Short mmCIF file of C-alpha atoms in Angstrom, two decimals:
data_model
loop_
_atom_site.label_atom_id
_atom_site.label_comp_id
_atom_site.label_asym_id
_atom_site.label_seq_id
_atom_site.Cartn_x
_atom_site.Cartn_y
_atom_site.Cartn_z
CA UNK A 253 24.06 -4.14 0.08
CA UNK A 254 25.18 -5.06 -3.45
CA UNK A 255 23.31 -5.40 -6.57
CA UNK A 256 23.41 -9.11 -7.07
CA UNK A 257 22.20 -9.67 -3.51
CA UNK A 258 19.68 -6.97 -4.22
CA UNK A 259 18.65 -9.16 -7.39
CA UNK A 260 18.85 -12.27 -5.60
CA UNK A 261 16.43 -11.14 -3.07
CA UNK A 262 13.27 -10.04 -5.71
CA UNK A 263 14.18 -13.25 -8.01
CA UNK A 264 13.14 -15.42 -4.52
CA UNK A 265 10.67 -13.08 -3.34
CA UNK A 266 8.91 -13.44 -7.10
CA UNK A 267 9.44 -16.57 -7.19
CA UNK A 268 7.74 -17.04 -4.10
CA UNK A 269 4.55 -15.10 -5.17
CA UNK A 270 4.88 -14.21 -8.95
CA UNK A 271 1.38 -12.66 -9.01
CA UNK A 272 1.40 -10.65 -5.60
CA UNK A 273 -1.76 -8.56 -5.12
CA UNK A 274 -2.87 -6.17 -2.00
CA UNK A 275 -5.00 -7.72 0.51
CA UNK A 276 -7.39 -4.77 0.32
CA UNK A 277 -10.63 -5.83 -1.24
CA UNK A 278 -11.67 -3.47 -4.10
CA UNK A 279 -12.93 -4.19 -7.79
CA UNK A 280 -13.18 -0.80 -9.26
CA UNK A 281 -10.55 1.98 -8.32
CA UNK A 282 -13.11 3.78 -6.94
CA UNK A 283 -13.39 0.99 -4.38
CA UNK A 284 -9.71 0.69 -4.06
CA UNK A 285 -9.08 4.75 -3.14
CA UNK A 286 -11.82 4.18 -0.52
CA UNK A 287 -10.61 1.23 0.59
CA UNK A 288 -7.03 2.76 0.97
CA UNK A 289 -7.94 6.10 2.16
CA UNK A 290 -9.49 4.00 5.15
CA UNK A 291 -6.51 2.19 5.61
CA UNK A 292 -4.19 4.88 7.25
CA UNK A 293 -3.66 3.37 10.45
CA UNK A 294 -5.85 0.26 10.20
CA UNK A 295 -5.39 -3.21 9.20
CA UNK A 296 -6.18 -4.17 6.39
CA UNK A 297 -8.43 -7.06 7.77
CA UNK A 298 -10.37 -4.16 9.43
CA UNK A 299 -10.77 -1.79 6.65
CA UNK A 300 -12.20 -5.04 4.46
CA UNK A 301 -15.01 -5.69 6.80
CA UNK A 302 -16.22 -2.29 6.37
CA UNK A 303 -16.39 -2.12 2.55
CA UNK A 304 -17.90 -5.52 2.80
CA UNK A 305 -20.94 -3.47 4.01
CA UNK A 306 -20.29 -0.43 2.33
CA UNK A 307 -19.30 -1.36 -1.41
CA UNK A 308 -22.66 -3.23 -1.96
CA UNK A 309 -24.46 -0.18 -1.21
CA UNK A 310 -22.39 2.48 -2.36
CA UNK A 311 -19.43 2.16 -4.40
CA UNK A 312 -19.46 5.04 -6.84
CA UNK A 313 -18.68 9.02 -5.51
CA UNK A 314 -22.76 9.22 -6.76
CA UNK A 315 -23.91 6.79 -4.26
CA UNK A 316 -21.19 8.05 -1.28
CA UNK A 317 -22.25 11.53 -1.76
CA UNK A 318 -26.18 10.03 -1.05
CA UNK A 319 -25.26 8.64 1.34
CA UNK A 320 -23.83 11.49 3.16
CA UNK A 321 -21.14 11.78 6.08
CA UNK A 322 -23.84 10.65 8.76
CA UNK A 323 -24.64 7.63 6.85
CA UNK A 324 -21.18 6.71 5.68
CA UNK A 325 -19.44 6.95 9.46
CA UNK A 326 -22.12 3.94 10.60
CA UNK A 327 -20.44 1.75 7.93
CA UNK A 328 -16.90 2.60 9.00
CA UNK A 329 -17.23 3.47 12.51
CA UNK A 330 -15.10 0.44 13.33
CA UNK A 331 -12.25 2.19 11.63
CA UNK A 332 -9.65 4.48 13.91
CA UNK A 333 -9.88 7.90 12.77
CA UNK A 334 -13.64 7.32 11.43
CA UNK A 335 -15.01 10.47 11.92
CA UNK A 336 -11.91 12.54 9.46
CA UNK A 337 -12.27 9.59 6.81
CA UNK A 338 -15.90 9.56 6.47
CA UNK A 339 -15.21 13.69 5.64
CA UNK A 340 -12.53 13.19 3.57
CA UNK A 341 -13.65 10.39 1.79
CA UNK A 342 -16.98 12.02 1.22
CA UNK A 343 -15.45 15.45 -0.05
CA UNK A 344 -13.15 13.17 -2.20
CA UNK A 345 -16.50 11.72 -4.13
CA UNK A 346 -18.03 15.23 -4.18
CA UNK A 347 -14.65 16.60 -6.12
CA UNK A 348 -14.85 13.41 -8.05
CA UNK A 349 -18.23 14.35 -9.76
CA UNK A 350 -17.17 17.86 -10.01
CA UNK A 351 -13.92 17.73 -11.60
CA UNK A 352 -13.13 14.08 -12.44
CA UNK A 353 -16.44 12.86 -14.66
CA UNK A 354 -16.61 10.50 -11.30
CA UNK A 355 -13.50 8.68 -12.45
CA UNK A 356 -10.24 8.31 -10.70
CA UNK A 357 -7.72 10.39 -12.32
CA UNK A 358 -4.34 8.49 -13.64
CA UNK A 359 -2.60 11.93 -12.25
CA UNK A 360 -0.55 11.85 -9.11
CA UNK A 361 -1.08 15.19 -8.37
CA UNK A 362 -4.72 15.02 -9.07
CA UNK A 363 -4.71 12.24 -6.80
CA UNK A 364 -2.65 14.05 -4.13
CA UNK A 365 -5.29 17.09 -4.66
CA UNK A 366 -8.06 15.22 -2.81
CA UNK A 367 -8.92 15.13 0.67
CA UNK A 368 -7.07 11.96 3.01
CA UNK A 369 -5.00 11.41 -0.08
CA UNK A 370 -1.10 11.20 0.29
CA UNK A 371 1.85 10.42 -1.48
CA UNK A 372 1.32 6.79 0.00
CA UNK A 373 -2.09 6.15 -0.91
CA UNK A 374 -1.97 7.89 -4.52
CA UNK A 375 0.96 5.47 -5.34
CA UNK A 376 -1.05 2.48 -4.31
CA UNK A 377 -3.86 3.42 -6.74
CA UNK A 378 -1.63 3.96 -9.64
CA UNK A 379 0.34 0.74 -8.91
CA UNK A 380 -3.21 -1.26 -7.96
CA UNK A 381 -5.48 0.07 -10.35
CA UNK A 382 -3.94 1.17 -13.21
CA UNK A 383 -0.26 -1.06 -12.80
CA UNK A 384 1.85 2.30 -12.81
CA UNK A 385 5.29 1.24 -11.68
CA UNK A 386 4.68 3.19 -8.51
CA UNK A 387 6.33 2.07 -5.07
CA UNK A 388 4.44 2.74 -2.06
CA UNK A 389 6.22 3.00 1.31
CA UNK A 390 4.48 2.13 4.39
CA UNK A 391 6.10 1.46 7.67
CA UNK A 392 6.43 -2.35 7.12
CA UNK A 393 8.69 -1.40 3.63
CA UNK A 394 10.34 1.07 5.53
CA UNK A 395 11.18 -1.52 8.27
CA UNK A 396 11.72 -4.28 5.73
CA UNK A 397 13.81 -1.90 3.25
CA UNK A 398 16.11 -0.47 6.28
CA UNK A 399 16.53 -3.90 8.65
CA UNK A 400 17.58 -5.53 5.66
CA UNK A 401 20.00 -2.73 3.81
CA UNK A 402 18.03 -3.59 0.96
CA UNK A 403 17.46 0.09 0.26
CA UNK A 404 18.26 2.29 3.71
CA UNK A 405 16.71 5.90 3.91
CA UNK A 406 15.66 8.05 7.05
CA UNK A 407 11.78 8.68 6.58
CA UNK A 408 9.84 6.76 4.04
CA UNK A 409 10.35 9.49 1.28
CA UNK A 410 13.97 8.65 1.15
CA UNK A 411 13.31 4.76 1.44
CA UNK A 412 10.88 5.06 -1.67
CA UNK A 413 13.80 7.17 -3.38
CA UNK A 414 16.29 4.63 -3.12
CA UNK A 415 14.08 1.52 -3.98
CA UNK A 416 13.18 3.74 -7.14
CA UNK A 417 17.00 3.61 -7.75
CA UNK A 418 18.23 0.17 -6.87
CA UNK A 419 14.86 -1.85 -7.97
CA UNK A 420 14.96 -2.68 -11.64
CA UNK A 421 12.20 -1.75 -14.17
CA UNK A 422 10.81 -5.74 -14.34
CA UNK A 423 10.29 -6.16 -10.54
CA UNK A 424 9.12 -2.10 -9.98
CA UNK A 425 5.27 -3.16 -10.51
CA UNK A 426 4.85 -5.88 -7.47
CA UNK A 427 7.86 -4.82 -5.28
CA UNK A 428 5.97 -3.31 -2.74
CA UNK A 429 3.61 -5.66 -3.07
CA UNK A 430 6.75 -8.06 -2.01
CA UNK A 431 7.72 -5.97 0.54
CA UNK A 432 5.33 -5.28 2.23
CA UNK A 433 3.76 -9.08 2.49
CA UNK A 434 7.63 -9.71 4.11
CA UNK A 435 7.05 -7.13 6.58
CA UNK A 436 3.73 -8.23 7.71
CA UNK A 437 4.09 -11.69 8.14
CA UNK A 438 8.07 -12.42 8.37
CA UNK A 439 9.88 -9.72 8.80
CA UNK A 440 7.28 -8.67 11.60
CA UNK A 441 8.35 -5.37 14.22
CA UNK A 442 8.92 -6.61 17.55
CA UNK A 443 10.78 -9.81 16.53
CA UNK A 444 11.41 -10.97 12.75
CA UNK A 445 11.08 -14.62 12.59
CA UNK A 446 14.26 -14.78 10.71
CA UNK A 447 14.43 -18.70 10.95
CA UNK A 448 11.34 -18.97 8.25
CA UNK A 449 12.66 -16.61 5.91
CA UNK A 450 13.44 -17.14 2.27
CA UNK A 451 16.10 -14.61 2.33
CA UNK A 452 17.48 -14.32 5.68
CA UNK A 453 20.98 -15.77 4.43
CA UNK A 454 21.05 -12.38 1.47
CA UNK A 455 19.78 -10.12 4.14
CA UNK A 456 22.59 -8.09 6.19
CA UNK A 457 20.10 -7.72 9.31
CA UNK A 458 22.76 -7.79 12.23
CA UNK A 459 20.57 -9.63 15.24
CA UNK A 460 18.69 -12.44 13.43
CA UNK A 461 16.22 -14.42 15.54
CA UNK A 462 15.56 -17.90 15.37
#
């Protein structure tokens, strides 16, 4: 794929949503790590009626460490995987305190330090919470990124590589924002619906549906 389709493609797609923003619910970026730690394979839907619960009673590493892993897993226990997350997320909160004045570093590799948190998930919070130009590659970008040619890699390391490369500095902040809104609801796994697509005639995708 070319650069003018490449440019083409994020002038629609922000024109489309010019202030794209995830669907997690969060207002703090405490809320937001927890929210996205507890993401990793859930919805997002999911993950939100959880912190509905959980945020109004604790939403600060002081009040998740009181609560303790016993008492955090009956708030999430609808999430896959509940039993790890409620550890990690409570460890997270404990290292918080300890080494963090119970504020979310703007460090990836303090970020990457903590328990449940991955390349992924620290390049959310510094693209969500504090507007770093940070572009996070789940498997709907990855899909989205590769069925297109937009920016083809083989694992999502190489995908976030190239995007970093072919992406320009204005559109860096909300592309995966962009992305991965395309991936969920257009450019969907099993079959894309190609026919409601604002860039389906830019995209080189080879067996288009209707």
């Amino acid at each position: 794929m070319n650069k003018t389709k490449r440019l083409e493609i994020l002038s629609r797609l922000r024109d489309d949503n010019p202030n794209p923003k995830s669907e997690l619910e969060y207002t703090t970026p405490f809320e937001l790590l927890v929210a996205v730690t507890l993401s990793a394979q859930a919805t997002d839907v999911g993950v939100n009626k959880a912190t509905r619960k959980l945020f109004p009673v604790a939403n600060t590493p002081e009040a998740i460490v009181a609560l303790g892993v016993e008492g955090l897993k009956e708030y999430i226990k609808t999430i896959g995987l509940f039993n790890s997350k409620a550890n990690n997320v409570h460890k997270l909160s404990q290292i918080l305190i300890d080494k963090h004045g119970s504020e979310v570093p703007q460090n990836r590799e303090a970020l990457e330090a903590l328990p449940g948190v991955g390349r992924k998930t620290a390049n959310v919070v510094l693209n969500c919470a504090f507007g770093w130009p940070t572009i996070a590659v789940d498997t709907h970008i990855f899909r989205v990124s590769n069925r297109t040619k937009f920016a083809m890699g083989k694992d999502v390391v190489a995908v976030e590589e190239k995007l970093e490369k072919v992406v320009p500095k204005e559109y860096k902040v909300d592309v995966h924002h962009w992305l991965i809104l395309h991936g969920r609801y257009i450019c969907t796994a099993r079959k894309p619906k190609c026919g409601s697509c604002i860039i389906e005639d830019l995209c080189e995708f080879k067996d288009k549906a209707e």
